C-alpha positions as a printed Julia matrix, in Angstrom:
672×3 Matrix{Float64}:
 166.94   63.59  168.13
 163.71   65.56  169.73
 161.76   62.63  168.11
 163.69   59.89  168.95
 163.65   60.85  172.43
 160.19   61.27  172.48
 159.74   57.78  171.22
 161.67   56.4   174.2
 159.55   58.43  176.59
 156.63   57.01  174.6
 157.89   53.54  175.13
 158.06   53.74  179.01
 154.93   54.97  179.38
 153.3    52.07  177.87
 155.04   49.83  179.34
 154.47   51.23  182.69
 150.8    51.56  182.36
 151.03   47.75  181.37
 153.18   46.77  184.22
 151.28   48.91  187.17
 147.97   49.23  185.69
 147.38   46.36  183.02
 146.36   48.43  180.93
 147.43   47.82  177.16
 147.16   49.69  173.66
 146.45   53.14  175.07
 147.57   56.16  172.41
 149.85   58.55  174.33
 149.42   62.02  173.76
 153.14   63.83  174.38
 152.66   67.78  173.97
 155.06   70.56  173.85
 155.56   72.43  177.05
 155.28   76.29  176.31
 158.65   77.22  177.25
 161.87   74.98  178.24
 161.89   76.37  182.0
 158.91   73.27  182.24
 160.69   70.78  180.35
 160.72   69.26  176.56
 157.79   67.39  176.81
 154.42   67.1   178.92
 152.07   64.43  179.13
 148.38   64.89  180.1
 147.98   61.66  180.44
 146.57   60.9   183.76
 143.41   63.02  182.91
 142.91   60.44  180.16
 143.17   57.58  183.13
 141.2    59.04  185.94
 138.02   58.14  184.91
 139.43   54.33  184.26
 141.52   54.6   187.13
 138.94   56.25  189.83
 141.45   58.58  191.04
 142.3    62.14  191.04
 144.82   63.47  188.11
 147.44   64.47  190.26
 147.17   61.07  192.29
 148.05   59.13  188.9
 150.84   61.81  187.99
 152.75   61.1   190.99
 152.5    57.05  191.36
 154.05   57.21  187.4
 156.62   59.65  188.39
 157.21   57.39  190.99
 157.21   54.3   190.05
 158.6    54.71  186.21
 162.14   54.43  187.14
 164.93   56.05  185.14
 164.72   56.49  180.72
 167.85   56.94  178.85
 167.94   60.34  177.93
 165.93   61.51  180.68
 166.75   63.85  184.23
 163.65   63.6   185.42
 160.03   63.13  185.41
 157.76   65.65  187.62
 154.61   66.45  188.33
 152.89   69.86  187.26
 149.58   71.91  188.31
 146.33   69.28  188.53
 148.17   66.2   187.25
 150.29   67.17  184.15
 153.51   65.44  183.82
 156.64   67.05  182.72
 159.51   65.23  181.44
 163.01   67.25  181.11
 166.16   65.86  179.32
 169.83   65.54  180.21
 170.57   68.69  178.1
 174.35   68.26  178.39
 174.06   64.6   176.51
 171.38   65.45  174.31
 173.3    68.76  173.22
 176.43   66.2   172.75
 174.43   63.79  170.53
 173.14   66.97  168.54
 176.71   68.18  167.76
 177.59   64.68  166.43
 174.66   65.36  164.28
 173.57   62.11  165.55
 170.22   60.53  163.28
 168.91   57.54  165.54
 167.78   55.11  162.87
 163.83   55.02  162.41
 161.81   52.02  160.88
 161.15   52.83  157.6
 157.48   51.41  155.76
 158.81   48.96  152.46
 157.65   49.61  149.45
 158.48   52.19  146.6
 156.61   55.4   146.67
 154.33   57.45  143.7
 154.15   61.42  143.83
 152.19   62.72  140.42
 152.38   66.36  140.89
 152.62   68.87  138.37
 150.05   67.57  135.49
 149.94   70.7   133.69
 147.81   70.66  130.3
 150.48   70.64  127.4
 148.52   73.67  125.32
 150.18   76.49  126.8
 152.51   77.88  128.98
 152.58   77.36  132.91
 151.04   79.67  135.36
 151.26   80.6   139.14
 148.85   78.1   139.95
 150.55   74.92  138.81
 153.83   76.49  140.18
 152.17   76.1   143.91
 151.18   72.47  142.84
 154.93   71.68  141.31
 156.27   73.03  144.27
 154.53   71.29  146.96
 154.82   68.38  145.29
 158.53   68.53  144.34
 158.44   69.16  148.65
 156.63   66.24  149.43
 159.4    63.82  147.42
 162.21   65.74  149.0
 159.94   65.14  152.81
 159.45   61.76  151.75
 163.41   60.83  150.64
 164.79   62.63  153.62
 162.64   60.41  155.62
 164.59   57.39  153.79
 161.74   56.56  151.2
 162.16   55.55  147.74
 159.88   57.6   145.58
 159.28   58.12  142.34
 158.07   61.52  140.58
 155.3    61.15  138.01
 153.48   63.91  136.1
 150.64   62.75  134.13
 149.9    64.37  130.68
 146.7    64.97  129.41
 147.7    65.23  125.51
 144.63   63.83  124.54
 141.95   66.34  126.06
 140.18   69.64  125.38
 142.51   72.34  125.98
 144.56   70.87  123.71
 142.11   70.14  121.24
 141.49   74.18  121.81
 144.61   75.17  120.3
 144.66   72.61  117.69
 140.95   74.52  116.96
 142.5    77.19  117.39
 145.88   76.96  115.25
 143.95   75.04  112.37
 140.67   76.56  112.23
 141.14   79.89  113.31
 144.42   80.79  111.57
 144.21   78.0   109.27
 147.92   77.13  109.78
 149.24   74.25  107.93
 151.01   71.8   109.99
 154.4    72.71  108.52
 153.66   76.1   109.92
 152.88   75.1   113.48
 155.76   73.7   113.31
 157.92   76.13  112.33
 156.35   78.29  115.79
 157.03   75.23  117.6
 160.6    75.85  117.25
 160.62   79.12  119.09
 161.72   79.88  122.39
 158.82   80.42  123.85
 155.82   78.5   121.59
 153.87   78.07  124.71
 153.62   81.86  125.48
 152.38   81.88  121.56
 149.46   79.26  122.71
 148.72   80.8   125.71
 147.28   83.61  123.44
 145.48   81.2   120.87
 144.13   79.53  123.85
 142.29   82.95  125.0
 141.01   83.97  121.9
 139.99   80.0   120.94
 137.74   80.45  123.88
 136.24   83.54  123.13
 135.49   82.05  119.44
 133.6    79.32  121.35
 131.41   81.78  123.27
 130.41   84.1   120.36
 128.86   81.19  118.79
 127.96   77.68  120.81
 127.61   76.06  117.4
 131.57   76.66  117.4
 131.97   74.3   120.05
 130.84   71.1   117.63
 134.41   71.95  115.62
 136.17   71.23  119.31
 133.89   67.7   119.78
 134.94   67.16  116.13
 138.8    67.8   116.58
 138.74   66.05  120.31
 137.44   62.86  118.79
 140.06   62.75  116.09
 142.68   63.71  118.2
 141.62   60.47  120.56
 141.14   58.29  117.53
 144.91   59.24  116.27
 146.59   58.04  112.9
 144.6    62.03  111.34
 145.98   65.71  110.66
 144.46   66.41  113.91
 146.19   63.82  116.11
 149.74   64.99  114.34
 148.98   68.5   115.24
 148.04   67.86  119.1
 151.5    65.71  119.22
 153.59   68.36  117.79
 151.53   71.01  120.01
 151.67   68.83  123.19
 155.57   68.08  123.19
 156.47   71.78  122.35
 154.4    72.93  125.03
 155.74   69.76  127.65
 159.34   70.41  126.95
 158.79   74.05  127.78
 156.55   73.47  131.39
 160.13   71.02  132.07
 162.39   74.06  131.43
 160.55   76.08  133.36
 160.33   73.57  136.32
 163.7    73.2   135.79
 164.81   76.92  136.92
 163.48   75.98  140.2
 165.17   72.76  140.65
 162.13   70.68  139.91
 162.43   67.36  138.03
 160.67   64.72  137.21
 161.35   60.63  136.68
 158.38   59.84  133.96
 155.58   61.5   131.99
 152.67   59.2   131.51
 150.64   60.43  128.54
 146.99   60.07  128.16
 147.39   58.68  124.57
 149.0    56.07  125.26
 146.89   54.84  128.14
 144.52   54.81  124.43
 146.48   53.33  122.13
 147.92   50.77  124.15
 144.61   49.96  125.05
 145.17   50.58  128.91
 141.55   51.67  128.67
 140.09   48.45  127.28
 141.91   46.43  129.75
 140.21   48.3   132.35
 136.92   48.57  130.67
 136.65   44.95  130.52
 137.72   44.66  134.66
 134.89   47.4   135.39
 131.86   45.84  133.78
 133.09   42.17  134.69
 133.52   43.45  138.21
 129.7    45.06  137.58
 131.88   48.82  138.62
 130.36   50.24  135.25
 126.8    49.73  133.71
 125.28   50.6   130.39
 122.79   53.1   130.6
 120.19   52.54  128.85
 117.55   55.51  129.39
 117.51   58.61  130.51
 119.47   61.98  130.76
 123.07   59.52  130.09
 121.15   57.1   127.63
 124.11   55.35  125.63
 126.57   55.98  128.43
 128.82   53.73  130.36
 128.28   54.89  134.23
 129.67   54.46  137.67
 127.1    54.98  140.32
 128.03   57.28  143.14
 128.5    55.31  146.54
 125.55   52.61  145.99
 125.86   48.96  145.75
 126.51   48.02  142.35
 124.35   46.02  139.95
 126.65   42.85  139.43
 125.89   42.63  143.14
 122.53   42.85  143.14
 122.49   40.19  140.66
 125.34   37.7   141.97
 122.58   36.01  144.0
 124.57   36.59  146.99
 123.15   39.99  147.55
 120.95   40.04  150.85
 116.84   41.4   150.56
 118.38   44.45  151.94
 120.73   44.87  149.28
 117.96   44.12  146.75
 116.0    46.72  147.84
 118.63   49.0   147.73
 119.39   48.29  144.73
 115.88   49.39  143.56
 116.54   52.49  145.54
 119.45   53.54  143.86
 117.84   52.9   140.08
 115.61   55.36  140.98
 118.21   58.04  142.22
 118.28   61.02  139.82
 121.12   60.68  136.88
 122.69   63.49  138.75
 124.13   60.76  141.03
 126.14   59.06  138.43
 128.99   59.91  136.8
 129.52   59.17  133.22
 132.65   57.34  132.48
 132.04   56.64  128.61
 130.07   59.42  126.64
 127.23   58.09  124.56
 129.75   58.95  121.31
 132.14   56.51  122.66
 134.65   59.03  124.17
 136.09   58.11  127.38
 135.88   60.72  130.19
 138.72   62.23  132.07
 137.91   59.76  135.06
 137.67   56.81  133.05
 141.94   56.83  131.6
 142.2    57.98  135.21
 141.23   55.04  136.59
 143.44   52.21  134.06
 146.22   55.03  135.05
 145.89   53.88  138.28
 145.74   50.58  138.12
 148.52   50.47  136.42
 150.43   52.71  138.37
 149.75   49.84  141.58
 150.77   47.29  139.09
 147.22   46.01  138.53
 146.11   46.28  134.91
 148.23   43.98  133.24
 149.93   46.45  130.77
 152.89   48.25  130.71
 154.0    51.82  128.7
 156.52   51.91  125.89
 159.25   54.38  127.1
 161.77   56.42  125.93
 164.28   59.44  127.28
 162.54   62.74  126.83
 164.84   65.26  129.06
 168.13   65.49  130.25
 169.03   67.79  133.1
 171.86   69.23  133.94
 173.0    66.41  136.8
 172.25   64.19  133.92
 168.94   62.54  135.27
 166.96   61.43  132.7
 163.44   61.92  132.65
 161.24   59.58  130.59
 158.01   59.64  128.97
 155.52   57.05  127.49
 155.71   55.69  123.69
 153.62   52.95  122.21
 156.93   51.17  121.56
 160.49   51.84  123.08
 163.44   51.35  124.97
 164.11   47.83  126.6
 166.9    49.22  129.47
 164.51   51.35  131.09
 164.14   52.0   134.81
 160.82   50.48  136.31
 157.91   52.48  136.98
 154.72   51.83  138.32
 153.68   48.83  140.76
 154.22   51.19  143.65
 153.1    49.87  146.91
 151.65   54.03  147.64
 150.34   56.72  145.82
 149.88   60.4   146.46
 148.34   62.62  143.74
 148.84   66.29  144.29
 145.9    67.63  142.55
 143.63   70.84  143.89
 140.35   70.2   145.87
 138.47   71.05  142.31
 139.03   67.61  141.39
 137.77   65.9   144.81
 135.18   64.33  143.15
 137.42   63.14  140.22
 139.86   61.67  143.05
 136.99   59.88  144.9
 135.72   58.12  142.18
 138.95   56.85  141.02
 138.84   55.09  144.63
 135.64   53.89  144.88
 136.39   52.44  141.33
 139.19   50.52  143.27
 137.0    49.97  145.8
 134.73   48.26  143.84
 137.14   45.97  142.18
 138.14   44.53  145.48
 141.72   46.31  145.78
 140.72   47.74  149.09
 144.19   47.93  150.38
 145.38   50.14  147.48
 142.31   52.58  148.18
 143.64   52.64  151.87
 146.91   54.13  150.33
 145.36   56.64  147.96
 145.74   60.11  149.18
 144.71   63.04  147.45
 146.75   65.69  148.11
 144.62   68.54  147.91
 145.31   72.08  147.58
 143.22   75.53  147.34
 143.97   77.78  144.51
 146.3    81.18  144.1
 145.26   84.38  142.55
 146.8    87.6   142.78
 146.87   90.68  145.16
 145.52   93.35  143.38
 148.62   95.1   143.25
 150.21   92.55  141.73
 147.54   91.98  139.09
 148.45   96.0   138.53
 152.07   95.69  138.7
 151.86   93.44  135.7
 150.02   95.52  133.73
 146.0    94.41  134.15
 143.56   96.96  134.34
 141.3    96.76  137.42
 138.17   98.37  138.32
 137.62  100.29  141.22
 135.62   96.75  142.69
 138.46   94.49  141.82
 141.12   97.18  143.65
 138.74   96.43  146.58
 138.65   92.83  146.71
 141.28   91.17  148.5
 143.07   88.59  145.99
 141.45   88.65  142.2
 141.44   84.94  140.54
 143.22   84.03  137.03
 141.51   82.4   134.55
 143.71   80.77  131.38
 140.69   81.06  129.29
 140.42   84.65  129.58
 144.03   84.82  129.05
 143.89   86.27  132.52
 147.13   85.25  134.94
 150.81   84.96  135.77
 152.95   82.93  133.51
 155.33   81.2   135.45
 158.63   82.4   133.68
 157.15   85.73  133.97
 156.68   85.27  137.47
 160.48   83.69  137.76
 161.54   86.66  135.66
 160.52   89.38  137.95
 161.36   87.76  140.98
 165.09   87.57  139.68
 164.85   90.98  138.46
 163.95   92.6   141.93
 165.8    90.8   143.64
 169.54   91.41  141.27
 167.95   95.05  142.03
 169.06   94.49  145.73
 172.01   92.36  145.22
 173.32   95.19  142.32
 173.12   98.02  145.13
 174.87   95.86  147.94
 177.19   93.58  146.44
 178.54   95.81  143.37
 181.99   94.38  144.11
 180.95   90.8   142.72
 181.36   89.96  139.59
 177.98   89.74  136.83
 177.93   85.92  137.12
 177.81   86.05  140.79
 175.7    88.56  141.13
 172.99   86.56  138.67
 173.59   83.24  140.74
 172.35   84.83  143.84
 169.86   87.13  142.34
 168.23   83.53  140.92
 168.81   82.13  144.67
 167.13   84.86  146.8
 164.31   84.69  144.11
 163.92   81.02  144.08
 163.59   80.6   147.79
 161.33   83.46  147.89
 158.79   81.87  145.68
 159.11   78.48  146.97
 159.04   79.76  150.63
 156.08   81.83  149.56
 153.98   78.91  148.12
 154.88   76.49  150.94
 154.31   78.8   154.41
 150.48   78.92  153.69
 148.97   75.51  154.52
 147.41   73.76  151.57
 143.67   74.69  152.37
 144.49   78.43  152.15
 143.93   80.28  149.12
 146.8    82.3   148.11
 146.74   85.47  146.8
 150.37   86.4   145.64
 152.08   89.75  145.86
 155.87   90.34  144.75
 156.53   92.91  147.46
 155.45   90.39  150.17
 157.37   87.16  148.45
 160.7    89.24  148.48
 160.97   90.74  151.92
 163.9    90.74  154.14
 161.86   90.81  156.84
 159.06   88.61  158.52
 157.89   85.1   157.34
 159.44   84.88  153.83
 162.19   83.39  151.99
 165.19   85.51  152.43
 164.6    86.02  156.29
 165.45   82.26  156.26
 168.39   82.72  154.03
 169.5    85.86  155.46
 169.67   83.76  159.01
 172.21   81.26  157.37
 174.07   83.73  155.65
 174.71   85.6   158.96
 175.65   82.15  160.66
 178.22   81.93  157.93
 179.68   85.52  158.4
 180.61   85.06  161.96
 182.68   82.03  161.21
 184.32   83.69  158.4
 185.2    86.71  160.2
 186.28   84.66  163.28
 188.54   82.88  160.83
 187.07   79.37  160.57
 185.51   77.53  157.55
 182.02   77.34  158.36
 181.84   73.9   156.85
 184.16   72.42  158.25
 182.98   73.71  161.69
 179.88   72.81  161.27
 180.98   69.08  160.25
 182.76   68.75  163.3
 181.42   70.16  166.01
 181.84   68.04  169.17
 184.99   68.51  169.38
 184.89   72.21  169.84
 182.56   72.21  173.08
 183.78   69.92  176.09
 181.55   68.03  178.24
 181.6    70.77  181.25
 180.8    73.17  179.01
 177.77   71.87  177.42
 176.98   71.27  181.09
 177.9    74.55  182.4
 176.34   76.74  179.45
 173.02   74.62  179.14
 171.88   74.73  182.84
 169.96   76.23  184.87
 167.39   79.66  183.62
 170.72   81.32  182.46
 171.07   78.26  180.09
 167.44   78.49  178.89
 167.88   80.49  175.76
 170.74   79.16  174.44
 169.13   75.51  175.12
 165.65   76.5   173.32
 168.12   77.08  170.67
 170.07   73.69  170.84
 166.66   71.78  171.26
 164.82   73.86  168.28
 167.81   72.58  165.85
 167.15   68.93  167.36
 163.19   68.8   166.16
 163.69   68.38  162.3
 162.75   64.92  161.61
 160.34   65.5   164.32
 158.6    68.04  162.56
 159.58   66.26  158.6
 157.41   63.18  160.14
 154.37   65.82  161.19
 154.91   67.25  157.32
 154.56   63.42  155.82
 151.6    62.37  158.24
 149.95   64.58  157.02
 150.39   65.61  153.99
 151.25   69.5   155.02
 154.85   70.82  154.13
 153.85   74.03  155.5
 154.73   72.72  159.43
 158.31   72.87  157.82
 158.27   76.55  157.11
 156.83   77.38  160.08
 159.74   75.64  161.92
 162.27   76.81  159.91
 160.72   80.74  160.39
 160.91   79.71  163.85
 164.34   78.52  163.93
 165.61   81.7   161.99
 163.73   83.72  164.27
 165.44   82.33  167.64
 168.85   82.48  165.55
 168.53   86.54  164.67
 167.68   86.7   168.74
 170.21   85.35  169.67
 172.51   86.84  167.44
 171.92   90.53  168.72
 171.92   89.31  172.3
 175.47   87.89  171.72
 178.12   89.39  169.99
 180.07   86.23  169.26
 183.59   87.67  168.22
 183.99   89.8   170.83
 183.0    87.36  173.7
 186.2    87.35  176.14
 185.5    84.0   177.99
 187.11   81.86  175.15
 185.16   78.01  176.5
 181.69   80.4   176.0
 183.27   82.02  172.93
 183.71   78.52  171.38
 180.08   77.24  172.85
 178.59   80.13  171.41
 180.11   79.5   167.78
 179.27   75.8   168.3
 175.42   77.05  168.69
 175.56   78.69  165.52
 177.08   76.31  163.72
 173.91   74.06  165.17
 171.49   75.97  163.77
 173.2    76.59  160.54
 173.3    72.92  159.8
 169.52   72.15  160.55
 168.66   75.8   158.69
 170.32   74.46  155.38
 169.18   71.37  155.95
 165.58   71.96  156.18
 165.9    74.77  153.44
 167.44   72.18  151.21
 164.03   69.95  151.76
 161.96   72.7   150.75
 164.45   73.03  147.12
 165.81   76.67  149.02
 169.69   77.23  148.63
 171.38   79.7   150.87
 173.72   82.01  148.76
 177.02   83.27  150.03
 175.85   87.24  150.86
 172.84   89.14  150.92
C-alpha cells in the first residue's frame, strides 16, 4: 500500500510540474520523513527546481501545495522548514485498505526470469560459504515471485573441472581405489564428507611435489575427453557428491528447477557451436606468439581484430588496433589453452547463450530429485526425456556468484557484447557477494586449534584445500542442537517430534536471518552464539515477535488465523479514525504504516539486488511490535472498541511479519 500510494503522489507531481511549469521527464525524489508527526512522505523537490525556476525553495513549495489540488489517498500537502514538502495520508482509509490486506496491482516486466545460484563444485561436501550464496539466492527467487515474476532456479555444475579431477587424483592415484570401490563409498551417507578429506590431503600431495600436478592435467584432460576410467570415475564422484549438496539444501527449504552440467555443454558440443560464433564474430583470435602462443584469446575491452579488418573500421580504430597488439598478454584472457582445453570462461560463455536462447542447442534432460512437495528437479543428459518443462531462452539473467569471479562475469558480457546481443548484456547482473569465515570462537568451538595471532584477528577465513571450514550439515547440525537445548528446557511438555520441528525452525531462521541481515559487500564472519540469540538483530527475535502476536490471540480466545484473515471487520470506521489521529495516534499508526511498506521495501530488495533491506525491515517491524507490546497490555484493556483496535494492530503486523519471513524461507513455529 505505502508504495502504491507513493506512486500516486509521484504521478501528481509530474503532472503538475507539466501543467504549471512545462516542465517534463523530471525524476522525483520522495524520501521518508523521520518520524510520522511530519507525515509519510517528503519531497525536496523544489530545491531541485529553484535554480530552473529562479525562485526561492520555499516560494516553489507553496505554489505546488497550492495549486496541486486534492490526490486520492491524500489529507494534505504542506510546506516544511526552507521549502520541503510534506505529504500526510488519510490514515483512517489507508489503515482500512491495510486490514483488507489490499495489494494494488503493479505492472509487472514480461518475460521469464534465470537465478543460477548455488554452483557448488560436486567433489565434496558443502560449506558455510556456498550456504550464504544458496541462501541469498534461494531469497532473490522468493523476492522476485512475490513480486509476480516467473523465475526459474538454475545451478550450474562444474563436473568437468579441477577439483573434481582432485579427488578422482586423489581416489585413483593416491589410494589406488578401483572404481568398484569408489563406488561402494559412494553409497554412504555421507560420501561427500569422505571427499572433503581426500580433497585436503590431494592438495597437499600436489604441493610436496609440483611434478604431481602433471597427474591432475593428465586426469582433467581425460575427464573432458570422456568415454575413459577417468571420465566414469568423475561421473560416479560428481553425482554422489550433487545429490548430497541437494539434501543438504533441502533441510533449509532450498530447491532447485535444473542442473546444467559442464559436460554436457562438451559433449553436446555447446562449446563448438559457440566457438565457431566467437571467431566468425572476430570475439576470439588465435594467438600465435608469445606468453599464450597456441591459445584461443579474448582481448580485454579493445576493439577486436575482425573489426579492424572488416574494412569498415575508421583510421582511429586502425590505430587502435595496433595499440592493443602491443598491450602486454596480461591483458588477454585465454579462453582455449594451447593443449586444446577449454577454460572455465569459455563453457561459460555457450552456457549463456544458451541460457538467452541464443546458441542453437538444447540439453538432453532427465528427473534427478524429487522433493518432498513432489517438485522435480532436473538435470542435463546427452539424451533424454521428451515431456520436459522448458528451460533456458529467458528474457533475464542473474548469476549469484562472489566478487572473486568479477572478472569471469565481465568477460562473459563483453563476449555478448561483442557478438552484437547488446540487449542481453543490459540484463546480465552479477550478483556479487563477499565471502564468510568464522569468528574465532567459532573456529574454536568446532574444534580448530588457533594461535595466539589468529585468537586476535577478528574473523579467520576457510580454505577447502586445507581442509579448513564449516561443513554445512555440520553447521545445520549444531544450530539444531543448541537450539532443541532451549526448546528441551522450556517446552518439556511437547512431545519429541514437536520439540525437533521447532528446534529445526528456530535454527533455520537463525542461519538464514544470519546470512541475509549483512548486505552482500560485507564479509561475514559467523559465530553460533550471535546466529542464535533471542535478542537483537537475529532470527528468533523475528520469530519470537510472531509467536507473541499469536499468544495474545490465543489467550484472548480467537484463532489467530482466522483473525488475521479477516480483519476489517473487527475495527469500525470511527475507530480507525478515532485511534489513528492526532500525536496520541502516532505510535500505533507508525505501526499500521510500517506493516503497509512490504512491497515497498521487496521492490528496493529486487532493484537492487540486496535482500538485506528486507531484514532490516522486518528487525524493524519486530522491534516496533515488542514496543508496543509492553506499552499495551492487550487482554486487559477495558475500553472494548480500543481492545478490539489494539488486537486488530497485532494481527497487522503478524500478517506482514510471516509474510516477509516466509520471503526470506523463515517459518515461525508455534512457541519459543
Amino acid at each position: 500500500m505505502y508504495r502504491h500510494l507513493q506512486r500516486r503522489l509521484t504521478d501528481a507531481v509530474v503532472q503538475y510540474l507539466s501543467h504549471a511549469y512545462g516542465i517534463g521527464g523530471m525524476v522525483i525524489t520522495i524520501e521518508q520523513p523521520p518520524n510520522v508527526e511530519l507525515g509519510e512522505y517528503a519531497l525536496p523537490l523544489a530545491f531541485e527546481l529553484a535554480r530552473k525556476l529562479r525562485k526561492a525553495p520555499r516560494k516553489i513549495a507553496e505554489e505546488i501545495v497550492n495549486g496541486i489540488g486534492s490526490i486520492e489517498g491524500f489529507e494534505k500537502l504542506e510546506v516544511a522548514g526552507a521549502g520541503y514538502i510534506n505529504a500526510r495520508v488519510e490514515r483512517a482509509a489507508v489503515a482500512a485498505a491495510i486490514a483488507r490486506n489490499e495489494q494494488p496491482k503493479s505492472e509487472v516486466r514480461p518475460g521469464k526470469i534465470l537465478v543460477e545460484h548455488s554452483s557448488i563444485n560436486p567433489n565434496k561436501a558443502a560449506h558455510v560459504g556456498h550456504l550464504r550464496n544458496a541462501i541469498l539466492g534461494d531469497t532473490f527467487v522468493r523476492l522476485l515471485r512475490f513480486a509476480g515474476r516467473e523465475v526459474d532456479i538454475q545451478n550450474y555444475i562444474d563436473n568437468t573441472g579441477a577439483q573434481v579431477a582432485d579427488v578422482v587424483v586423489g581416489f585413483l592415484h593416491l589410494e589406488k581405489k578401483s572404481r568398484a570401490q569408489i563406488d561402494e563409498l559412494a553409497r554412504q551417507p555421507r560420501f561427500d564428507y569422505y571427499c572433503w578429506d581426500l580433497y585436503a590431503r590431494t592438495s597437499q600431495w600436489y604441493a610436496e611435489d609440483k611434478q604431481n600436478l602433471q597427474t591432475r592435467a593428465q586426469a582433467l584432460h581425460a575427464i573432458e575427453e570422456g568415454g575413459n576410467e577417468a571420465a566414469a570415475v568423475a561421473e560416479l564422484i560428481s553425482v554422489a557428491v550433487l545429490r548430497r549438496h541437494l539434501e543438504t539444501m533441502d533441510r533449509l527449504d532450498i530447491e532447485y528447477d535444473f542442473l546444467p552440467r559442464e559436460s554436457e555443454i562438451l559433449h553436446l558440443h555447446f562449446w563448438d557451436a559457440a566457438f565457431t560464433k566467437l571467431k566468425d564474430g572476430g570475439v576470439l583470435f588465435y594467438e600465435a606468439a608469445g606468453k599464450n602462443k597456441g591459445c584461443w584469446v579474448m582481448r580485454r575491452g579493445g576493439i577486436s581484430r575482425g573489426e579492424a579488418a572488416s574494412g569498415n573500421a575508421t583510421a582511429a580504430d586502425l590505430e587502435e588496433t595496433a595499440e592493443i597488439d602491443a598491450i602486454s598478454e596480461s591483458d588477454q584472457k585465454v579462453i582455449v589453452r594451447s593443449n586444446g582445453t577449454v577454460g572455465y570462461v569459455g563453457k561459460d560463455i555457450a552456457y549463456h547463450l544458451w541460457k538467452f536462447g541464443l546458441l542453437g542447442k538444447d540439453f538432453g534432460y532427465r528427473k534427478f530429485y524429487r522433493y518432498p512437495n513432489q517438485h522435480d528437479c532436473w538435470i542435463s543428459t546427452t539424451v533424454g526425456a521428451l515431456d520436459h518443462p522448458h528451460f533456458g531462452d529467458v528474457a533475464e539473467i542473474y548469476n549469484v556468484i562472489d566478487n572473486r569471479q568479477a572478472e569471469a562475469q565481465h568477460t562473459v558480457i563483453e563476449a555478448l557484447r561483442g557478438l552484437g546481443y547488446n540487449q542481453q548484456a543490459d540484463h546480465y547482473t552479477h550478483f556479487s557477494y563477499e565471502m564468510v569465515a568464522l569468528t574465532p570462537r567459532c573456529a574454536a568451538e568446532l574444534g580448530y586449534t588457533l594461535s595466539q595471532e589468529d585468537k586476535a584477528r577478528s574473523y579467520i577465513e576457510v580454505s577447502g584445500r586445507k581442509g579448513f571450514g564449516v561443513k554445512a550439515d555440520d553447521l545445520i547440525d549444531r544450530l539444531i542442537t543448541s537450539a532443541r537445548k532451549e526448546v528441551d528446557a522450556r517446552h518439556g511438555e511437547l512431545s519429541e517430534s514437536e520439540r525437533a520441528q521447532i528446534a529445526s525452525q528456530i535454527a533455520i531462521g537463525a542461519l538464514r536471518y544470519f546470512m541475509l541481515k549483512f548486505t552482500k559487500q560485507s564479509v561475514i564472519a559467523f559465530d553460533f552464539k550471535e546466529a542464535l540469540s533471542f535478542e537483537g538483530e537475529t532470527g528468533p527475535y523475528a520469530q519470537y515477535a510472531v509467536v507473541r502476536a499469536t499468544n495474545i490471540f490465543r489467550k484472548g480466545g480467537f484463532d489467530p488465523n482466522a483473525f488475521c484473515r479477516d480483519i476489517a471487520s473487527y475495527v469500525s470506521a470511527g475507530d480507525r479514525k478515532k485511534f489513528l489521529a492526532g500525536d496520541a495516534g502516532n505510535e500505533l499508526w507508525e505501526l499500521w504504516l510500517a506493516s503497509s511498506k512490504t512491497s515497498y521495501v521487496i521492490d528496493q530488495c529486487i532493484a537492487t539486488t540486496e535482500p538485506a533491506y528486507l531484514a532490516k525491515h522486518v528487525f524493524q517491524l519486530a522491534q516496533l511490535f515488542n514496543t508496543f507490546y509492553h506499552r499495551h497490555p492487550i487482554l486487559n484493556e477495558a475500553n472494548e472498541s480500543r481492545k478490539k483496535f489494539l488486537l486488530a494492530t497485532a494481527a497487522v503486523v503478524r500478517r506482514e511479519l510471516i509474510r516477509c519471513l516466509a520471503v526470506m524461507g523463515i517459518t515461525a513455529p508455534p512457541v519459543m
